PDB file of C-alpha atoms in Angstrom:
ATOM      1  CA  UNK I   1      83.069  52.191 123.165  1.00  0.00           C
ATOM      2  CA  UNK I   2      85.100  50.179 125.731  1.00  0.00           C
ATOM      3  CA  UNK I   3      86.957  52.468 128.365  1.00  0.00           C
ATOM      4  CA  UNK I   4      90.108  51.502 129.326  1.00  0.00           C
ATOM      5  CA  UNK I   5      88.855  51.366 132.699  1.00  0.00           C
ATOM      6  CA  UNK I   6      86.626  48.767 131.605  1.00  0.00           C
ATOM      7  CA  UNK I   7      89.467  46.294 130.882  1.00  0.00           C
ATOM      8  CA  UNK I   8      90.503  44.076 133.059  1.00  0.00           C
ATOM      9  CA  UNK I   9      94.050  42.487 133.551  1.00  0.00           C
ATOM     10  CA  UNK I  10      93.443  38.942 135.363  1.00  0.00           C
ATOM     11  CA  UNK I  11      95.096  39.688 138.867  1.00  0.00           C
ATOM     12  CA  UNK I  12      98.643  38.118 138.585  1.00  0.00           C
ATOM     13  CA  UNK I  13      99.412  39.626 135.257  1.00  0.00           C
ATOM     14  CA  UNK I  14     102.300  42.267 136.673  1.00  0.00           C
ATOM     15  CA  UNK I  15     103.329  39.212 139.299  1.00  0.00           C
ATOM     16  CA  UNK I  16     103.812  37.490 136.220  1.00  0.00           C
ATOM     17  CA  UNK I  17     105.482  40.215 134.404  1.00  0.00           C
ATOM     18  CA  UNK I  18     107.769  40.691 136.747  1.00  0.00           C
ATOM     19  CA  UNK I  19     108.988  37.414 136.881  1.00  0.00           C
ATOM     20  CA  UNK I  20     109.296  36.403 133.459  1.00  0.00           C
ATOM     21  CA  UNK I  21     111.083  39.233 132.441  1.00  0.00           C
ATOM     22  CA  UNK I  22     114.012  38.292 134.696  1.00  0.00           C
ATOM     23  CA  UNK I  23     114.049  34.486 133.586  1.00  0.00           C
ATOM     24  CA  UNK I  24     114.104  35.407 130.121  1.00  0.00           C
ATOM     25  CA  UNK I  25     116.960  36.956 130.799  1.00  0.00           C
ATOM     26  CA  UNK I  26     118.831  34.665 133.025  1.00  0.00           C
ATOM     27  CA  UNK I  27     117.845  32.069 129.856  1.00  0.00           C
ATOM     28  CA  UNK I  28     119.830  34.327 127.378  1.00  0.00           C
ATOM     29  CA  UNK I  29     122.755  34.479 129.693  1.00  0.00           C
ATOM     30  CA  UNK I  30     122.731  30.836 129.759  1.00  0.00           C
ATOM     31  CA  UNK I  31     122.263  30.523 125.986  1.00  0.00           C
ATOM     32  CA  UNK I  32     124.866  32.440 125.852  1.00  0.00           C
ATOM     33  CA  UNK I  33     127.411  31.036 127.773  1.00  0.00           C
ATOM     34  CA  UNK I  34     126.692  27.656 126.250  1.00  0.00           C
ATOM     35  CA  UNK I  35     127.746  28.490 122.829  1.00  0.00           C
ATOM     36  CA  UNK I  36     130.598  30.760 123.549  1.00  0.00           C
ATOM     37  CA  UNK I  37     134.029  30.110 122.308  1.00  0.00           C
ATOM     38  CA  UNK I  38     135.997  29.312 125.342  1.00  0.00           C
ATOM     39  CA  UNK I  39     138.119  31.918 124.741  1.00  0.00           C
ATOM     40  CA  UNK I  40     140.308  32.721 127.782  1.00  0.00           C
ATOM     41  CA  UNK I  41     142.776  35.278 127.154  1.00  0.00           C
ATOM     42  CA  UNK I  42     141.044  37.761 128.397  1.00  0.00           C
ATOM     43  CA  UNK I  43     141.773  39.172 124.770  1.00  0.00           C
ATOM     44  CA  UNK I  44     138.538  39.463 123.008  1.00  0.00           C
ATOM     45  CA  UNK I  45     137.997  43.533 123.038  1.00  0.00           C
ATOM     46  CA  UNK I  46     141.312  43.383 120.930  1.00  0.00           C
ATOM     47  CA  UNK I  47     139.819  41.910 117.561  1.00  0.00           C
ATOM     48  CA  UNK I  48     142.607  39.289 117.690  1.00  0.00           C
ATOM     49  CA  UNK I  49     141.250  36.439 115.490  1.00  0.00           C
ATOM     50  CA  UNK I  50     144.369  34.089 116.372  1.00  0.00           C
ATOM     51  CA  UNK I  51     144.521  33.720 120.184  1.00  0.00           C
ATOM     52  CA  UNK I  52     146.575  31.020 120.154  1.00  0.00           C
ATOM     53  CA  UNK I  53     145.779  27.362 121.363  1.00  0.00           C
ATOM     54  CA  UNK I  54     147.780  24.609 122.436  1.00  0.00           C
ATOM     55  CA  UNK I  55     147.902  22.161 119.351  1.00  0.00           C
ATOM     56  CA  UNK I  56     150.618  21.468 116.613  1.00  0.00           C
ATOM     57  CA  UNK I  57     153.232  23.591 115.959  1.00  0.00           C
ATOM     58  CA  UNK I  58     154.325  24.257 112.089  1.00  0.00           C
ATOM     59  CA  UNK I  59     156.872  25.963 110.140  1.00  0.00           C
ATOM     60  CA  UNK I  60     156.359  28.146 107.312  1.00  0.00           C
ATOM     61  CA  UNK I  61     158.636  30.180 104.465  1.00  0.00           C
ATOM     62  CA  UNK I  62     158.934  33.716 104.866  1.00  0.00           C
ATOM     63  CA  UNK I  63     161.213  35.708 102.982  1.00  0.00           C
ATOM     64  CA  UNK I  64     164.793  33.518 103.461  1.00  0.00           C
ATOM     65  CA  UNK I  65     164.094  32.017 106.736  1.00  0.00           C
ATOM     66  CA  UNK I  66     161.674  29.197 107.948  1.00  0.00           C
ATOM     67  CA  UNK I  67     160.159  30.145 111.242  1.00  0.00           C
ATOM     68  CA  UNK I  68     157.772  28.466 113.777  1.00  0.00           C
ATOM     69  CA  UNK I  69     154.190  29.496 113.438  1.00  0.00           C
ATOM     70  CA  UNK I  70     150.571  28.264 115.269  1.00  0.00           C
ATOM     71  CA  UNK I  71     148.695  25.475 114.410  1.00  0.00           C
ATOM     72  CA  UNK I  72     146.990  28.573 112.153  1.00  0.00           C
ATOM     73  CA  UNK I  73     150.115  29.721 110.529  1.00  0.00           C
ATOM     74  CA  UNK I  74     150.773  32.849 112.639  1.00  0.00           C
ATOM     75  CA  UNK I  75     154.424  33.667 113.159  1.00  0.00           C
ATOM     76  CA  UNK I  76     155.785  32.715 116.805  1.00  0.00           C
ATOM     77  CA  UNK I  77     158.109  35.566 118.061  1.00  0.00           C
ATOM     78  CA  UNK I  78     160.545  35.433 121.539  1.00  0.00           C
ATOM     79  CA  UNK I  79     160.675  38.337 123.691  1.00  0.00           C
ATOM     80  CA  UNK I  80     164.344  39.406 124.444  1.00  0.00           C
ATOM     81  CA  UNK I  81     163.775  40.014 128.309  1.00  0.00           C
ATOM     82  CA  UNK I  82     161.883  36.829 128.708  1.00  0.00           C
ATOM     83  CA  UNK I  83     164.077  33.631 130.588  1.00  0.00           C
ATOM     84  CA  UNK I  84     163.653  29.936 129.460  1.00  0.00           C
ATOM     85  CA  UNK I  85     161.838  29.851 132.561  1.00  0.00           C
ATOM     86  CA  UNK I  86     159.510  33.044 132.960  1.00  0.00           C
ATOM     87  CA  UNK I  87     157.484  35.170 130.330  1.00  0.00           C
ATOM     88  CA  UNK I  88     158.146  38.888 131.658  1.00  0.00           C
ATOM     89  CA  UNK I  89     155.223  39.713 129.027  1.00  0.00           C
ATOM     90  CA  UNK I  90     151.800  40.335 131.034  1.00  0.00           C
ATOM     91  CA  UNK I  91     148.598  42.730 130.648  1.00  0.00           C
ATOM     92  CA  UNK I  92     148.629  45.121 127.949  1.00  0.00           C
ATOM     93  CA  UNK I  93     151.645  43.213 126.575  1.00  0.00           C
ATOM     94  CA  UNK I  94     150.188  39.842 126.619  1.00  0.00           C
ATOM     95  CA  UNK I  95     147.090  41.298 125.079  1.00  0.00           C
ATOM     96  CA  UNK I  96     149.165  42.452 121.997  1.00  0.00           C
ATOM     97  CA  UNK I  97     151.425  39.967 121.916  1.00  0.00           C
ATOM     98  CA  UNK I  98     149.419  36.401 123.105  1.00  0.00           C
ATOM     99  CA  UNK I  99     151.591  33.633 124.633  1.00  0.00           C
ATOM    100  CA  UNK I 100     151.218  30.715 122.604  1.00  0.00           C
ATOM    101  CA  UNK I 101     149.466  27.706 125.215  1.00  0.00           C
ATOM    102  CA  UNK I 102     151.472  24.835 125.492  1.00  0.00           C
ATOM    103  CA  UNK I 103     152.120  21.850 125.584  1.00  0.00           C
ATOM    104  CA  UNK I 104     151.923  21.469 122.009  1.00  0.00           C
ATOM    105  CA  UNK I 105     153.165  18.862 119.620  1.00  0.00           C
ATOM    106  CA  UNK I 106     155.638  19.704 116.850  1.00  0.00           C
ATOM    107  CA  UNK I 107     156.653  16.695 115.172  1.00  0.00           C
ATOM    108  CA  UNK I 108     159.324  16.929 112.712  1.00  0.00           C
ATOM    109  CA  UNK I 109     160.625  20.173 114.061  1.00  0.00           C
ATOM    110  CA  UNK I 110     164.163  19.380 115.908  1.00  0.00           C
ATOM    111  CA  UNK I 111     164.630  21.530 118.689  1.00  0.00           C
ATOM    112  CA  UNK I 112     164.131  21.440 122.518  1.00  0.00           C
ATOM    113  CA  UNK I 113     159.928  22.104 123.573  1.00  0.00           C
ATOM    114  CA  UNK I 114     158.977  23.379 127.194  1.00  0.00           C
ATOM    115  CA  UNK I 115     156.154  24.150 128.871  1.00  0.00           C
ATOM    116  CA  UNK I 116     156.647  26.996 131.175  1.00  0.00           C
ATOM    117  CA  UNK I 117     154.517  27.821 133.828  1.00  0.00           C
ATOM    118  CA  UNK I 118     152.777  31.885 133.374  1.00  0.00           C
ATOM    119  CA  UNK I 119     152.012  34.203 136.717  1.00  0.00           C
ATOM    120  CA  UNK I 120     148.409  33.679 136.033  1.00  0.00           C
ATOM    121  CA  UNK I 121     148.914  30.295 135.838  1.00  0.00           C
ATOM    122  CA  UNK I 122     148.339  29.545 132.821  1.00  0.00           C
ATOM    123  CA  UNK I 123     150.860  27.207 130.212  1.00  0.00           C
ATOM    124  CA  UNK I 124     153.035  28.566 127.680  1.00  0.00           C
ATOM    125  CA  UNK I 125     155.067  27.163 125.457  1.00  0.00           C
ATOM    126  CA  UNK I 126     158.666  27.385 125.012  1.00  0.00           C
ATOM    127  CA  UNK I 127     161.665  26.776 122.047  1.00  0.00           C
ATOM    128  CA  UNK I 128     165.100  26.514 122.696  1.00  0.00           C
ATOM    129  CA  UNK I 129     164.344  28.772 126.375  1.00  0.00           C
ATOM    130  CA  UNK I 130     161.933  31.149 124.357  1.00  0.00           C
ATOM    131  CA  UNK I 131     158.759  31.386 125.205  1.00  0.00           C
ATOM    132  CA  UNK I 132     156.471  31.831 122.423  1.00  0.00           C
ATOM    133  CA  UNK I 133     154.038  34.071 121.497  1.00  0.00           C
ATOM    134  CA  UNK I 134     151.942  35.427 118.389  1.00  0.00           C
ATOM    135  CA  UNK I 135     151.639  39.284 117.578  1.00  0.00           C
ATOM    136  CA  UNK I 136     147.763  40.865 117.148  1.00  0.00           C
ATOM    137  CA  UNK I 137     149.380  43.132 114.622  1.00  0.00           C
ATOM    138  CA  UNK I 138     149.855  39.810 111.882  1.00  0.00           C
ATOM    139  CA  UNK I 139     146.235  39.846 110.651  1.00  0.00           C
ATOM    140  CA  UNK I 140     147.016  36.902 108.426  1.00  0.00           C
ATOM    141  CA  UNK I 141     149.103  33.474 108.462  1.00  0.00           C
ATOM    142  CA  UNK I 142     152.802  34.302 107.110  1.00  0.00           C
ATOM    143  CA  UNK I 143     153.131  38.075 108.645  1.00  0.00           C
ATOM    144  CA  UNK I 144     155.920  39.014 110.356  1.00  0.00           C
ATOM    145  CA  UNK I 145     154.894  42.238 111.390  1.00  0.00           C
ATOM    146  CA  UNK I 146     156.048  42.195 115.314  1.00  0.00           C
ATOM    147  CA  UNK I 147     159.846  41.143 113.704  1.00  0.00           C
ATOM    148  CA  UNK I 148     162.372  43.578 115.444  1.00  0.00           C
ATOM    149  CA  UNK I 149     159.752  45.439 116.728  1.00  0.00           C
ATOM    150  CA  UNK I 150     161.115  47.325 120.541  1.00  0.00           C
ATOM    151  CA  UNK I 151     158.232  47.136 122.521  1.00  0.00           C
ATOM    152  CA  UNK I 152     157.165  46.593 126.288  1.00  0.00           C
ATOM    153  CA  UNK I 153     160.508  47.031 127.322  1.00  0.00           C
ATOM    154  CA  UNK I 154     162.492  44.638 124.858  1.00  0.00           C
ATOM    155  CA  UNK I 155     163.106  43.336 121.067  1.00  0.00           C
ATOM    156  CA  UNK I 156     160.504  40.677 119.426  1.00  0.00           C
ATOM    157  CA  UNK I 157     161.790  38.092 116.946  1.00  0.00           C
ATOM    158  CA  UNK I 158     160.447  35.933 115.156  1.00  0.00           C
ATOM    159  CA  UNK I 159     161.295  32.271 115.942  1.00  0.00           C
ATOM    160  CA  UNK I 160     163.330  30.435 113.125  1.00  0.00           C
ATOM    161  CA  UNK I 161     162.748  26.575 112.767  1.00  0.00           C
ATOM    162  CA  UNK I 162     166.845  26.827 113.915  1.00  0.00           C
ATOM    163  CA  UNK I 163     166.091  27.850 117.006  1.00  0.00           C
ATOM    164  CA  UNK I 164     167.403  31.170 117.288  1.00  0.00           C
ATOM    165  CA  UNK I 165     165.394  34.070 117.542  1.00  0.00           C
ATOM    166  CA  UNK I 166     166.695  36.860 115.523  1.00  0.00           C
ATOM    167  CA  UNK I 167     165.723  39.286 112.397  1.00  0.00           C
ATOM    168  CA  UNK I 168     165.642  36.559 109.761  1.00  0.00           C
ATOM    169  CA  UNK I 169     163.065  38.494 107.545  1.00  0.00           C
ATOM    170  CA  UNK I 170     163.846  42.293 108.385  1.00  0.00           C
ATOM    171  CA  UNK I 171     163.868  44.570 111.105  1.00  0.00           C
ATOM    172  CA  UNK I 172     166.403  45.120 114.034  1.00  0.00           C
ATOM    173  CA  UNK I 173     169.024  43.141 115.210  1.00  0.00           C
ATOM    174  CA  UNK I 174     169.627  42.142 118.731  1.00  0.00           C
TER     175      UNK I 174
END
């Protein structure tokens, strides 16, 4: 019968124990990194599956109005208190209602496109002076749930192909 006393680790066994553990580690943090999604809205505890991304803009059909969606067919809102030169939609807001990253290109959609500069620094775009955002309550291209809605201080309509933001499908007026 062999004793446990009897076996032997060869001496730098822990040593090396203790090392690999932590590379290991640091390797899966690296792996990691590597094949993330580059996802920097800070918005990915919110389940939000269309952060938007600077690309093309379309337009899409809903109800009797054509409005401006994503490049993914999520409806682009304005926010009421928001300039054609500052997004007054931040944190919590901006985590609900995701500014859409300009520039973008948006060709055979007449209207005036803007870039506008966010306090983090980051691009937005704009239509007609209204900055642009998606809503994380549409779970699906064509929604229009955030139309009319009076949250985070202010109205949010969805953005008509016209230019004007206002309740083309529903909800409250301005």
């Amino acid at each position: 019968m062999i004793r446990s006393s009897d076996r032997r680790r060869p001496p730098n066994s822990r040593r090396w124990m203790l090392l690999a553990v932590p590379a290991a580690a640091a390797s899966l943090v690296a792996l990691a990194a590597c094949s993330s999604s580059g996802n920097s809205s800070g918005n990915s505890s919110s389940g939000n599956q269309h952060t938007p991304a600077a690309g093309s803009l379309k337009t899409r059909h809903v109800g009797k109005a054509t409005v401006l969606t994503s490049n993914k067919g999520f409806t682009l809102y304005s926010f009421a208190p928001d300039t054609a030169t500052k997004s007054t939609c931040n944190g919590a807001c901006a985590a609900q209602w995701p500014p859409q990253k300009g520039p973008v290109a948006a060709s055979g959609i007449k209207g005036t496109f803007t870039t506008i500069t966010r306090s983090d620094g980051s691009k937005q775009e704009a239509f007609n002076g209204h900055p642009l955002y998606t809503f994380a309550g549409d779970k699906a291209p064509g929604e229009t749930n955030g139309n009319g809605l009076n949250a985070f201080g202010g109205l949010w309509h969805e953005v008509t192909v016209s230019g004007t933001a206002g309740p083309a499908t529903g909800g409250g007026g301005y």
